[in-house]
mmCIF file of C-alpha atoms and ligand atoms in Angstrom:
data_model
loop_
_atom_site.group_PDB
_atom_site.id
_atom_site.type_symbol
_atom_site.label_atom_id
_atom_site.label_comp_id
_atom_site.label_asym_id
_atom_site.label_seq_id
_atom_site.Cartn_x
_atom_site.Cartn_y
_atom_site.Cartn_z
ATOM 1 C CA MET A 1 17.157 2.023 13.289
ATOM 2 C CA LYS A 2 13.605 1.867 14.679
ATOM 3 C CA THR A 3 11.679 -1.375 15.083
ATOM 4 C CA ILE A 4 7.943 -1.814 15.413
ATOM 5 C CA MET A 5 6.358 -5.176 16.229
ATOM 6 C CA VAL A 6 3.136 -6.256 14.556
ATOM 7 C CA ASP A 7 1.612 -8.395 17.302
ATOM 8 C CA LEU A 8 -0.928 -10.738 15.790
ATOM 9 C CA ALA A 9 -1.908 -12.366 19.056
ATOM 10 C CA ALA A 10 -2.398 -11.223 22.632
ATOM 11 C CA THR A 11 0.908 -12.896 23.432
ATOM 12 C CA PRO A 12 3.761 -13.004 20.889
ATOM 13 C CA SER A 13 2.981 -15.730 18.370
ATOM 14 C CA ALA A 14 4.867 -17.256 15.468
ATOM 15 C CA ARG A 15 3.055 -14.888 13.114
ATOM 16 C CA SER A 16 4.000 -11.689 14.931
ATOM 17 C CA TYR A 17 6.777 -9.889 13.110
ATOM 18 C CA PRO A 18 9.128 -6.899 13.202
ATOM 19 C CA ILE A 19 9.219 -3.903 10.868
ATOM 20 C CA HIS A 20 12.742 -2.456 10.821
ATOM 21 C CA ILE A 21 12.985 1.140 9.570
ATOM 22 C CA GLY A 22 16.328 2.840 9.056
ATOM 23 C CA SER A 23 18.849 4.469 6.801
ATOM 24 C CA GLY A 24 21.139 2.113 4.851
ATOM 25 C CA ILE A 25 19.776 -1.135 6.326
ATOM 26 C CA LEU A 26 19.226 -2.944 2.998
ATOM 27 C CA GLY A 27 22.545 -4.754 3.410
ATOM 28 C CA GLN A 28 22.009 -5.652 7.085
ATOM 29 C CA THR A 29 21.000 -9.202 6.287
ATOM 30 C CA GLU A 30 21.423 -10.241 9.921
ATOM 31 C CA LEU A 31 17.948 -8.671 10.311
ATOM 32 C CA ILE A 32 16.446 -11.485 8.234
ATOM 33 C CA LEU A 33 18.707 -14.479 8.903
ATOM 34 C CA SER A 34 16.700 -15.751 11.865
ATOM 35 C CA HIS A 35 13.578 -15.706 9.661
ATOM 36 C CA MET A 36 15.191 -17.905 6.985
ATOM 37 C CA PRO A 37 14.731 -21.666 7.479
ATOM 38 C CA GLN A 38 17.473 -22.274 4.905
ATOM 39 C CA LYS A 39 20.391 -20.301 3.480
ATOM 40 C CA ARG A 40 18.784 -19.980 0.073
ATOM 41 C CA VAL A 41 16.197 -17.395 -0.943
ATOM 42 C CA ALA A 42 14.282 -16.281 -4.033
ATOM 43 C CA ILE A 43 14.351 -12.514 -4.593
ATOM 44 C CA VAL A 44 11.401 -11.164 -6.581
ATOM 45 C CA THR A 45 12.046 -7.718 -8.028
ATOM 46 C CA ASN A 46 11.525 -5.874 -11.317
ATOM 47 C CA THR A 47 13.469 -4.450 -14.248
ATOM 48 C CA THR A 48 13.690 -0.994 -12.629
ATOM 49 C CA VAL A 49 14.662 -1.983 -9.084
ATOM 50 C CA ALA A 50 17.030 -4.833 -10.020
ATOM 51 C CA PRO A 51 19.805 -2.622 -11.472
ATOM 52 C CA LEU A 52 19.543 -0.321 -8.432
ATOM 53 C CA TYR A 53 19.425 -2.673 -5.440
ATOM 54 C CA LEU A 54 19.503 -6.369 -6.355
ATOM 55 C CA GLU A 55 23.279 -6.810 -6.285
ATOM 56 C CA ARG A 56 23.587 -5.030 -2.924
ATOM 57 C CA LEU A 57 21.106 -7.428 -1.356
ATOM 58 C CA ARG A 58 22.507 -10.518 -3.091
ATOM 59 C CA SER A 59 26.089 -9.824 -2.103
ATOM 60 C CA ALA A 60 25.109 -9.038 1.501
ATOM 61 C CA LEU A 61 23.325 -12.409 1.590
ATOM 62 C CA GLU A 62 26.339 -14.094 0.016
ATOM 63 C CA ASP A 63 28.525 -12.631 2.779
ATOM 64 C CA GLN A 64 26.310 -14.569 5.195
ATOM 65 C CA GLY A 65 26.679 -17.728 3.103
ATOM 66 C CA ALA A 66 23.177 -17.493 1.604
ATOM 67 C CA ALA A 67 22.532 -18.121 -2.087
ATOM 68 C CA SER A 68 19.776 -16.315 -3.974
ATOM 69 C CA VAL A 69 17.599 -16.942 -7.016
ATOM 70 C CA PRO A 70 16.721 -13.617 -8.682
ATOM 71 C CA ILE A 71 13.274 -13.344 -10.320
ATOM 72 C CA ILE A 72 13.024 -10.153 -12.350
ATOM 73 C CA LEU A 73 9.515 -9.137 -13.409
ATOM 74 C CA PRO A 74 8.349 -6.532 -15.912
ATOM 75 C CA ASP A 75 7.647 -3.199 -14.194
ATOM 76 C CA GLY A 76 4.194 -1.654 -13.843
ATOM 77 C CA GLU A 77 0.728 -1.931 -12.362
ATOM 78 C CA GLU A 78 -0.481 -3.312 -15.707
ATOM 79 C CA HIS A 79 1.659 -6.398 -14.998
ATOM 80 C CA LYS A 80 0.044 -7.161 -11.626
ATOM 81 C CA ASN A 81 -1.827 -10.124 -13.086
ATOM 82 C CA TRP A 82 -1.889 -13.918 -13.511
ATOM 83 C CA GLN A 83 0.699 -13.950 -16.298
ATOM 84 C CA THR A 84 3.294 -12.206 -14.143
ATOM 85 C CA LEU A 85 2.402 -14.319 -11.126
ATOM 86 C CA ASN A 86 3.052 -17.381 -13.275
ATOM 87 C CA LEU A 87 6.520 -16.064 -14.152
ATOM 88 C CA ILE A 88 7.310 -16.247 -10.429
ATOM 89 C CA PHE A 89 6.006 -19.824 -10.154
ATOM 90 C CA ASP A 90 7.947 -20.804 -13.311
ATOM 91 C CA SER A 91 11.207 -19.617 -11.734
ATOM 92 C CA LEU A 92 10.488 -21.076 -8.289
ATOM 93 C CA LEU A 93 9.786 -24.469 -9.852
ATOM 94 C CA THR A 94 12.618 -24.384 -12.383
ATOM 95 C CA LYS A 95 15.102 -23.456 -9.668
ATOM 96 C CA ARG A 96 13.641 -26.126 -7.361
ATOM 97 C CA CYS A 97 12.801 -23.774 -4.537
ATOM 98 C CA GLU A 98 11.556 -25.666 -1.510
ATOM 99 C CA ARG A 99 9.108 -25.120 1.338
ATOM 100 C CA GLY A 100 11.962 -23.659 3.382
ATOM 101 C CA THR A 101 13.109 -21.248 0.653
ATOM 102 C CA PRO A 102 11.886 -17.756 1.626
ATOM 103 C CA VAL A 103 10.498 -15.465 -1.061
ATOM 104 C CA ILE A 104 11.838 -11.921 -0.684
ATOM 105 C CA ALA A 105 10.002 -8.984 -2.282
ATOM 106 C CA LEU A 106 12.428 -6.223 -3.288
ATOM 107 C CA GLY A 107 10.462 -3.332 -4.764
ATOM 108 C CA GLY A 108 7.283 -1.317 -4.487
ATOM 109 C CA GLY A 109 3.731 -2.376 -3.790
ATOM 110 C CA VAL A 110 3.281 -4.160 -7.101
ATOM 111 C CA VAL A 111 6.275 -6.449 -6.525
ATOM 112 C CA GLY A 112 5.259 -6.901 -2.868
ATOM 113 C CA ASP A 113 1.660 -7.847 -3.663
ATOM 114 C CA LEU A 114 2.726 -10.272 -6.425
ATOM 115 C CA ALA A 115 5.575 -11.865 -4.468
ATOM 116 C CA GLY A 116 3.409 -12.163 -1.354
ATOM 117 C CA PHE A 117 0.643 -13.928 -3.259
ATOM 118 C CA ALA A 118 3.217 -16.259 -4.809
ATOM 119 C CA ALA A 119 4.657 -16.979 -1.325
ATOM 120 C CA ALA A 120 1.162 -17.626 0.045
ATOM 121 C CA THR A 121 0.361 -20.200 -2.626
ATOM 122 C CA TYR A 122 3.652 -21.773 -3.803
ATOM 123 C CA LEU A 123 3.837 -25.249 -2.231
ATOM 124 C CA ARG A 124 0.835 -24.056 -0.152
ATOM 125 C CA GLY A 125 2.939 -21.393 1.524
ATOM 126 C CA VAL A 126 6.609 -20.504 1.962
ATOM 127 C CA PRO A 127 8.216 -17.855 4.222
ATOM 128 C CA PHE A 128 7.796 -14.302 2.937
ATOM 129 C CA ILE A 129 10.084 -11.306 3.583
ATOM 130 C CA GLN A 130 9.492 -7.704 2.488
ATOM 131 C CA PHE A 131 12.167 -5.190 1.428
ATOM 132 C CA PRO A 132 9.933 -2.270 0.327
ATOM 133 C CA THR A 133 11.652 0.364 -1.829
ATOM 134 C CA THR A 134 8.883 2.918 -2.492
ATOM 135 C CA LEU A 135 7.408 5.298 0.057
ATOM 136 C CA LEU A 136 3.985 3.750 -0.519
ATOM 137 C CA ALA A 137 5.305 0.263 0.166
ATOM 138 C CA GLN A 138 7.282 1.401 3.242
ATOM 139 C CA VAL A 139 4.297 3.154 4.822
ATOM 140 C CA ASP A 140 1.534 0.785 3.795
ATOM 141 C CA SER A 141 1.644 -2.152 1.405
ATOM 142 C CA SER A 142 4.569 -4.107 2.933
ATOM 143 C CA VAL A 143 2.797 -4.267 6.303
ATOM 144 C CA GLY A 144 -0.371 -6.183 7.082
ATOM 145 C CA GLY A 145 -0.281 -9.168 4.771
ATOM 146 C CA LYS A 146 -2.598 -8.161 1.949
ATOM 147 C CA THR A 147 -1.252 -9.795 -1.194
ATOM 148 C CA GLY A 148 -2.758 -10.280 -4.624
ATOM 149 C CA ILE A 149 -3.287 -9.297 -8.218
ATOM 150 C CA ASN A 150 -5.708 -7.252 -10.316
ATOM 151 C CA HIS A 151 -8.451 -8.648 -12.543
ATOM 152 C CA PRO A 152 -9.698 -6.808 -15.649
ATOM 153 C CA LEU A 153 -13.013 -6.435 -13.785
ATOM 154 C CA GLY A 154 -11.570 -5.120 -10.538
ATOM 155 C CA LYS A 155 -8.479 -4.034 -8.647
ATOM 156 C CA ASN A 156 -6.820 -6.430 -6.152
ATOM 157 C CA MET A 157 -9.737 -8.825 -6.567
ATOM 158 C CA ILE A 158 -7.727 -12.034 -6.269
ATOM 159 C CA GLY A 159 -5.336 -12.630 -3.418
ATOM 160 C CA ALA A 160 -4.683 -13.855 0.094
ATOM 161 C CA PHE A 161 -3.955 -12.521 3.546
ATOM 162 C CA TYR A 162 -0.400 -13.698 4.123
ATOM 163 C CA GLN A 163 1.857 -11.968 6.628
ATOM 164 C CA PRO A 164 5.582 -11.452 6.054
ATOM 165 C CA ARG A 165 8.079 -12.820 8.590
ATOM 166 C CA VAL A 166 9.925 -9.494 8.681
ATOM 167 C CA VAL A 167 9.868 -6.120 6.908
ATOM 168 C CA VAL A 168 13.078 -4.150 6.269
ATOM 169 C CA ALA A 169 12.428 -0.573 5.097
ATOM 170 C CA ASP A 170 15.635 1.221 4.081
ATOM 171 C CA SER A 171 14.751 4.901 3.684
ATOM 172 C CA THR A 172 17.841 5.593 1.551
ATOM 173 C CA THR A 173 16.294 3.562 -1.295
ATOM 174 C CA LEU A 174 13.816 6.437 -1.625
ATOM 175 C CA GLU A 175 16.629 8.654 -2.949
ATOM 176 C CA THR A 176 16.205 7.092 -6.404
ATOM 177 C CA LEU A 177 12.407 7.139 -6.393
ATOM 178 C CA PRO A 178 10.874 9.321 -9.130
ATOM 179 C CA GLU A 179 9.198 12.502 -7.821
ATOM 180 C CA ARG A 180 5.732 11.401 -8.977
ATOM 181 C CA GLU A 181 6.068 8.101 -7.053
ATOM 182 C CA LEU A 182 7.179 9.916 -3.891
ATOM 183 C CA ARG A 183 4.086 12.119 -4.068
ATOM 184 C CA ALA A 184 1.864 9.064 -4.624
ATOM 185 C CA GLY A 185 3.280 7.503 -1.444
ATOM 186 C CA ILE A 186 2.436 10.646 0.530
ATOM 187 C CA ALA A 187 -1.264 9.998 -0.236
ATOM 188 C CA GLU A 188 -1.170 6.893 1.988
ATOM 189 C CA VAL A 189 0.723 8.776 4.734
ATOM 190 C CA ILE A 190 -2.025 11.430 4.763
ATOM 191 C CA LYS A 191 -4.619 8.651 5.057
ATOM 192 C CA TYR A 192 -3.502 7.698 8.587
ATOM 193 C CA GLY A 193 -3.871 11.294 9.732
ATOM 194 C CA LEU A 194 -7.362 11.564 8.282
ATOM 195 C CA ILE A 195 -8.782 8.300 9.630
ATOM 196 C CA ARG A 196 -7.211 8.053 13.095
ATOM 197 C CA ASP A 197 -4.271 10.322 13.899
ATOM 198 C CA PRO A 198 -5.148 14.045 13.663
ATOM 199 C CA ALA A 199 -1.922 15.095 15.408
ATOM 200 C CA PHE A 200 0.012 13.260 12.671
ATOM 201 C CA LEU A 201 -1.991 15.161 10.055
ATOM 202 C CA VAL A 202 -0.865 18.457 11.600
ATOM 203 C CA TRP A 203 2.712 17.142 11.574
ATOM 204 C CA ILE A 204 2.364 16.224 7.859
ATOM 205 C CA GLU A 205 1.007 19.687 7.021
ATOM 206 C CA ARG A 206 3.937 21.300 8.861
ATOM 207 C CA ASN A 207 6.544 18.999 7.308
ATOM 208 C CA MET A 208 5.241 18.640 3.758
ATOM 209 C CA ILE A 209 8.051 20.701 2.206
ATOM 210 C CA LYS A 210 10.718 18.623 3.986
ATOM 211 C CA LEU A 211 8.907 15.426 3.055
ATOM 212 C CA LEU A 212 8.911 16.415 -0.606
ATOM 213 C CA ALA A 213 12.588 17.381 -0.300
ATOM 214 C CA ARG A 214 13.260 13.871 1.107
ATOM 215 C CA ASP A 215 14.716 15.158 4.364
ATOM 216 C CA PRO A 216 16.063 11.899 5.838
ATOM 217 C CA GLU A 217 14.793 12.439 9.398
ATOM 218 C CA VAL A 218 11.361 13.563 8.240
ATOM 219 C CA LEU A 219 11.066 10.559 5.906
ATOM 220 C CA ILE A 220 11.943 8.139 8.707
ATOM 221 C CA GLU A 221 9.454 9.795 11.062
ATOM 222 C CA ALA A 222 6.718 9.605 8.382
ATOM 223 C CA ILE A 223 7.435 5.905 7.766
ATOM 224 C CA HIS A 224 7.638 5.133 11.491
ATOM 225 C CA ARG A 225 4.401 6.911 12.429
ATOM 226 C CA SER A 226 2.569 5.407 9.436
ATOM 227 C CA CYS A 227 3.723 1.880 10.285
ATOM 228 C CA MET A 228 2.723 2.370 13.930
ATOM 229 C CA ASN A 229 -0.767 3.310 12.794
ATOM 230 C CA LYS A 230 -0.949 0.450 10.326
ATOM 231 C CA ALA A 231 0.349 -2.095 12.855
ATOM 232 C CA GLU A 232 -2.282 -1.054 15.396
ATOM 233 C CA VAL A 233 -5.082 -1.432 12.853
ATOM 234 C CA VAL A 234 -3.837 -4.805 11.574
ATOM 235 C CA GLU A 235 -3.362 -6.110 15.120
ATOM 236 C CA ALA A 236 -6.980 -5.210 15.899
ATOM 237 C CA ASP A 237 -8.504 -6.565 12.688
ATOM 238 C CA GLU A 238 -6.111 -8.674 10.607
ATOM 239 C CA HIS A 239 -8.700 -9.974 8.139
ATOM 240 C CA GLU A 240 -10.717 -6.781 7.682
ATOM 241 C CA SER A 241 -13.912 -7.771 9.386
ATOM 242 C CA GLY A 242 -14.205 -4.302 10.910
ATOM 243 C CA MET A 243 -11.880 -1.350 11.477
ATOM 244 C CA ARG A 244 -9.250 -2.357 8.890
ATOM 245 C CA ALA A 245 -11.716 -1.248 6.193
ATOM 246 C CA LEU A 246 -10.992 2.334 7.338
ATOM 247 C CA LEU A 247 -7.582 2.021 5.656
ATOM 248 C CA ASN A 248 -9.576 2.085 2.416
ATOM 249 C CA LEU A 249 -10.569 5.743 2.771
ATOM 250 C CA GLY A 250 -10.826 7.090 -0.788
ATOM 251 C CA HIS A 251 -10.033 3.666 -2.238
ATOM 252 C CA THR A 252 -13.579 2.783 -3.385
ATOM 253 C CA PHE A 253 -13.510 5.797 -5.689
ATOM 254 C CA GLY A 254 -9.778 5.417 -6.322
ATOM 255 C CA HIS A 255 -9.963 1.810 -7.471
ATOM 256 C CA ALA A 256 -12.783 2.768 -9.865
ATOM 257 C CA ILE A 257 -10.548 5.502 -11.315
ATOM 258 C CA GLU A 258 -7.575 3.127 -11.691
ATOM 259 C CA ASN A 259 -9.702 0.497 -13.394
ATOM 260 C CA ALA A 260 -11.590 2.905 -15.679
ATOM 261 C CA LEU A 261 -8.475 4.702 -16.912
ATOM 262 C CA GLY A 262 -6.489 1.464 -17.311
ATOM 263 C CA TYR A 263 -4.186 0.103 -14.601
ATOM 264 C CA GLY A 264 -1.028 2.210 -14.442
ATOM 265 C CA THR A 265 -2.470 5.371 -16.057
ATOM 266 C CA TRP A 266 -3.067 7.047 -12.714
ATOM 267 C CA LEU A 267 -0.784 5.861 -9.922
ATOM 268 C CA HIS A 268 -2.513 4.175 -6.986
ATOM 269 C CA GLY A 269 -1.684 7.073 -4.630
ATOM 270 C CA GLU A 270 -2.953 9.632 -7.164
ATOM 271 C CA ALA A 271 -6.272 7.804 -7.483
ATOM 272 C CA VAL A 272 -6.491 7.557 -3.675
ATOM 273 C CA ALA A 273 -5.907 11.336 -3.336
ATOM 274 C CA ALA A 274 -8.671 12.289 -5.784
ATOM 275 C CA GLY A 275 -10.861 9.501 -4.358
ATOM 276 C CA THR A 276 -10.405 10.835 -0.819
ATOM 277 C CA VAL A 277 -11.555 14.278 -1.924
ATOM 278 C CA LEU A 278 -14.735 12.592 -3.247
ATOM 279 C CA ALA A 279 -15.128 10.709 0.059
ATOM 280 C CA ALA A 280 -14.719 14.037 1.892
ATOM 281 C CA GLU A 281 -17.334 15.674 -0.360
ATOM 282 C CA LEU A 282 -19.683 12.764 0.370
ATOM 283 C CA SER A 283 -19.020 13.070 4.110
ATOM 284 C CA ARG A 284 -19.926 16.774 3.948
ATOM 285 C CA ARG A 285 -23.144 16.028 2.073
ATOM 286 C CA MET A 286 -23.991 13.492 4.800
ATOM 287 C CA ASP A 287 -23.561 16.356 7.344
ATOM 288 C CA MET A 288 -20.512 14.778 8.937
ATOM 289 C CA ILE A 289 -17.762 17.293 8.181
ATOM 290 C CA THR A 290 -17.765 20.961 7.166
ATOM 291 C CA GLN A 291 -16.808 22.709 3.942
ATOM 292 C CA THR A 292 -13.758 24.044 5.826
ATOM 293 C CA ASP A 293 -12.701 20.441 6.531
ATOM 294 C CA VAL A 294 -13.099 19.543 2.844
ATOM 295 C CA GLU A 295 -10.953 22.525 1.852
ATOM 296 C CA ARG A 296 -8.287 21.538 4.396
ATOM 297 C CA ILE A 297 -8.171 18.009 2.939
ATOM 298 C CA ARG A 298 -8.015 19.325 -0.616
ATOM 299 C CA ASN A 299 -5.183 21.683 0.362
ATOM 300 C CA ILE A 300 -3.057 18.907 1.862
ATOM 301 C CA TYR A 301 -3.147 17.010 -1.433
ATOM 302 C CA VAL A 302 -2.462 20.203 -3.406
ATOM 303 C CA GLN A 303 0.546 20.828 -1.116
ATOM 304 C CA ALA A 304 1.721 17.286 -1.931
ATOM 305 C CA GLY A 305 1.263 17.885 -5.676
ATOM 306 C CA LEU A 306 -1.408 15.196 -5.907
ATOM 307 C CA PRO A 307 -4.566 15.350 -8.047
ATOM 308 C CA VAL A 308 -7.695 16.556 -6.250
ATOM 309 C CA ALA A 309 -10.008 16.455 -9.271
ATOM 310 C CA ALA A 310 -11.380 13.024 -10.064
ATOM 311 C CA PRO A 311 -11.902 12.286 -13.745
ATOM 312 C CA ASP A 312 -15.424 12.695 -15.071
ATOM 313 C CA LEU A 313 -16.268 9.082 -15.910
ATOM 314 C CA GLY A 314 -19.991 9.790 -15.481
ATOM 315 C CA PRO A 315 -21.893 8.632 -12.369
ATOM 316 C CA GLU A 316 -23.060 5.400 -14.050
ATOM 317 C CA LYS A 317 -19.525 4.193 -14.671
ATOM 318 C CA TYR A 318 -18.453 5.069 -11.117
ATOM 319 C CA LEU A 319 -21.499 3.277 -9.703
ATOM 320 C CA HIS A 320 -20.887 0.218 -11.870
ATOM 321 C CA LEU A 321 -17.212 -0.075 -10.923
ATOM 322 C CA MET A 322 -17.831 0.666 -7.247
ATOM 323 C CA GLY A 323 -20.446 -2.081 -7.225
ATOM 324 C CA LEU A 324 -17.511 -4.478 -7.709
ATOM 325 C CA ASP A 325 -15.662 -3.170 -4.623
ATOM 326 C CA LYS A 326 -14.531 -5.721 -2.030
ATOM 327 C CA LYS A 327 -16.445 -3.831 0.671
ATOM 328 C CA VAL A 328 -19.820 -4.460 -1.041
ATOM 329 C CA ALA A 329 -21.918 -6.568 1.354
ATOM 330 C CA GLY A 330 -25.351 -7.983 0.634
ATOM 331 C CA GLY A 331 -25.276 -6.089 -2.664
ATOM 332 C CA LYS A 332 -24.927 -2.756 -0.802
ATOM 333 C CA MET A 333 -22.067 -0.376 -1.461
ATOM 334 C CA ARG A 334 -20.127 0.637 1.649
ATOM 335 C CA PHE A 335 -18.130 3.839 1.937
ATOM 336 C CA VAL A 336 -15.496 4.975 4.392
ATOM 337 C CA LEU A 337 -16.666 8.419 5.479
ATOM 338 C CA LEU A 338 -15.110 11.006 7.770
ATOM 339 C CA HIS A 339 -17.061 11.884 10.912
ATOM 340 C CA ARG A 340 -14.437 14.509 11.557
ATOM 341 C CA ILE A 341 -10.802 14.898 10.654
ATOM 342 C CA GLY A 342 -9.097 12.045 12.510
ATOM 343 C CA GLU A 343 -12.175 9.827 12.789
ATOM 344 C CA ALA A 344 -13.730 7.618 10.104
ATOM 345 C CA ALA A 345 -16.418 4.936 9.887
ATOM 346 C CA VAL A 346 -17.865 2.612 7.262
ATOM 347 C CA HIS A 347 -21.361 3.506 6.027
ATOM 348 C CA SER A 348 -23.768 1.462 3.943
ATOM 349 C CA ASP A 349 -26.585 4.007 4.258
ATOM 350 C CA VAL A 350 -25.569 6.625 1.689
ATOM 351 C CA PRO A 351 -28.734 7.586 -0.239
ATOM 352 C CA ALA A 352 -28.332 6.945 -3.984
ATOM 353 C CA GLY A 353 -29.442 10.504 -4.783
ATOM 354 C CA ILE A 354 -26.734 12.106 -2.643
ATOM 355 C CA LEU A 355 -24.058 9.851 -4.130
ATOM 356 C CA THR A 356 -25.096 10.479 -7.732
ATOM 357 C CA GLU A 357 -25.392 14.232 -7.209
ATOM 358 C CA MET A 358 -21.965 14.362 -5.581
ATOM 359 C CA LEU A 359 -20.428 12.420 -8.478
ATOM 360 C CA GLN A 360 -22.088 14.729 -10.992
ATOM 361 C CA GLU A 361 -21.001 17.909 -9.247
ATOM 362 C CA CYS A 362 -17.560 16.965 -8.019
ATOM 363 C CA THR A 363 -16.260 15.151 -11.090
ATOM 364 C CA ALA A 364 -17.945 17.378 -13.696
ATOM 365 C CA ASN A 365 -16.177 20.388 -12.173
ATOM 366 C CA ALA A 366 -12.892 18.528 -12.303
HETATM 367 P P1 LIG B 1 5.048 0.290 -7.773
HETATM 368 O O1 LIG B 1 5.326 -0.951 -7.080
HETATM 369 O O2 LIG B 1 4.520 0.224 -9.169
HETATM 370 O O3 LIG B 1 6.362 1.179 -7.751
HETATM 371 C C1 LIG B 1 6.337 2.446 -8.352
HETATM 372 C C2 LIG B 1 7.465 2.605 -9.379
HETATM 373 O O4 LIG B 1 8.677 2.879 -8.696
HETATM 374 C C3 LIG B 1 7.718 1.379 -10.226
HETATM 375 O O5 LIG B 1 8.070 1.791 -11.524
HETATM 376 C C4 LIG B 1 8.910 0.744 -9.522
HETATM 377 O O6 LIG B 1 9.668 -0.073 -10.363
HETATM 378 C C5 LIG B 1 9.689 1.955 -9.119
HETATM 379 N N1 LIG B 1 10.574 1.821 -7.985
HETATM 380 C C6 LIG B 1 10.386 1.072 -6.872
HETATM 381 N N2 LIG B 1 11.341 1.345 -5.968
HETATM 382 C C7 LIG B 1 12.163 2.245 -6.535
HETATM 383 C C8 LIG B 1 13.318 2.921 -6.085
HETATM 384 N N3 LIG B 1 13.780 2.781 -4.843
HETATM 385 N N4 LIG B 1 13.925 3.763 -6.950
HETATM 386 C C9 LIG B 1 13.431 3.975 -8.181
HETATM 387 N N5 LIG B 1 12.316 3.398 -8.649
HETATM 388 C C10 LIG B 1 11.685 2.543 -7.820
HETATM 389 O O7 LIG B 1 3.984 1.189 -6.958
HETATM 390 P P2 LIG B 1 3.753 1.436 -5.416
HETATM 391 O O8 LIG B 1 3.201 2.793 -5.330
HETATM 392 O O9 LIG B 1 4.942 1.092 -4.608
HETATM 393 O O10 LIG B 1 2.632 0.377 -5.049
HETATM 394 C C11 LIG B 1 1.341 0.448 -5.616
HETATM 395 C C12 LIG B 1 0.704 -0.901 -5.506
HETATM 396 O O11 LIG B 1 0.574 -1.253 -4.139
HETATM 397 C C13 LIG B 1 -0.689 -0.963 -6.093
HETATM 398 O O12 LIG B 1 -0.828 -2.108 -6.865
HETATM 399 C C14 LIG B 1 -1.602 -1.029 -4.881
HETATM 400 O O13 LIG B 1 -2.793 -1.718 -5.154
HETATM 401 C C15 LIG B 1 -0.726 -1.770 -3.915
HETATM 402 N N6 LIG B 1 -1.053 -1.551 -2.506
HETATM 403 C C16 LIG B 1 -1.116 -2.644 -1.727
HETATM 404 C C17 LIG B 1 -1.387 -2.497 -0.375
HETATM 405 C C18 LIG B 1 -1.386 -3.697 0.504
HETATM 406 O O14 LIG B 1 -1.774 -3.575 1.669
HETATM 407 N N7 LIG B 1 -0.940 -4.850 0.039
HETATM 408 C C19 LIG B 1 -1.587 -1.222 0.174
HETATM 409 C C20 LIG B 1 -1.508 -0.120 -0.671
HETATM 410 C C21 LIG B 1 -1.230 -0.305 -2.018
HETATM 411 N N1 LIG B 2 -3.963 -0.831 2.394
HETATM 412 C C1 LIG B 2 -5.158 -1.310 3.017
HETATM 413 C C2 LIG B 2 -4.912 -2.410 3.994
HETATM 414 O O1 LIG B 2 -3.806 -2.865 4.164
HETATM 415 O O2 LIG B 2 -5.822 -2.852 4.600
#
């Protein structure tokens, strides 16, 4: 097992927390016991993950004398909304969960974001623990404390920064993950290489076949290196007042795609892949990277079996939806652009003509 600390203060503070990464650690409940104020927890999961992993976690907790309240949500991005959030509150209240009752998220990013937002707001905040079971959640969404839900007008528009007490990523849970979901998770792994870790990008290119084949050692290395990158960014800028925005490479376009096509039609990682190709095209048109760089980026996603052609929504629709992005400041759209492979920055100075032309050319040819 490997452990990374997310240090949220110069010296270890109560909010600093460990990320444990390993094979078969779902049942090692001793990893979470010290983070539980009481021996009773609520486990938020969904109809797909519950039959696979809920009993294993519950019985391991029982072995430690801890009772659990299961809360089983409908599965899917289209359920990441107020109604589903309310189902969590209904259960927490009905089962009389208290301020000391931790909320555990057992599932992918949708369960994690919903459960985290519930933990942040139930009784004004209860302890939160993450057991991510998708690659995307293990490399990204379970770390860093972004929680929330979608709104019909925009993705992840309502939420809170609320850090977990501990993250336990068991790589063997990825054995049951559908192929398409595994590929979607790889999109967020590639992101770290593109924005800040070029050596990792080379490693991903070299190990893509093993990653897709779920080679256990390669999966653990990908999760470990991704979490190290994410932890460093979150430690430097927990509330996204600066460099954390770089983690949104491709997301401004990607969120527009997810919203326009209907939440759940394209997976988040698929939209991020096609969105990153648009961000790369924009970076090239701003004379930051070369055509060779764009082709390299496109090829990595092709290797991963991810979409590289963004849907042709028309520039107006893209511009409208991107105008609702969380990065918009003073009414100006802001884009994460690549200065070179391995280095990114946020730009609010993209001329409207260049953006519109890129959207016309790069989505029309899709
Ligand atoms: P997801 O949570 O919808 O999970 C994907 C699918 O896999 C679901 O059907 C789920 O039930 C199923 N599943 C989960 N674990 C499984 C397993 N081990 N075996 C079999 N099936 C399993 O999707 P996701 O890709 O994990 O997360 C996407 C969400 O995460 C989006 O809503 C996105 O906005 C959010 N996100 C949040 C952050 C953050 O920092 N909070 C970062 C990135 C993405
Ligand atoms: N996934 C983007 C972030 O955590 O900031």
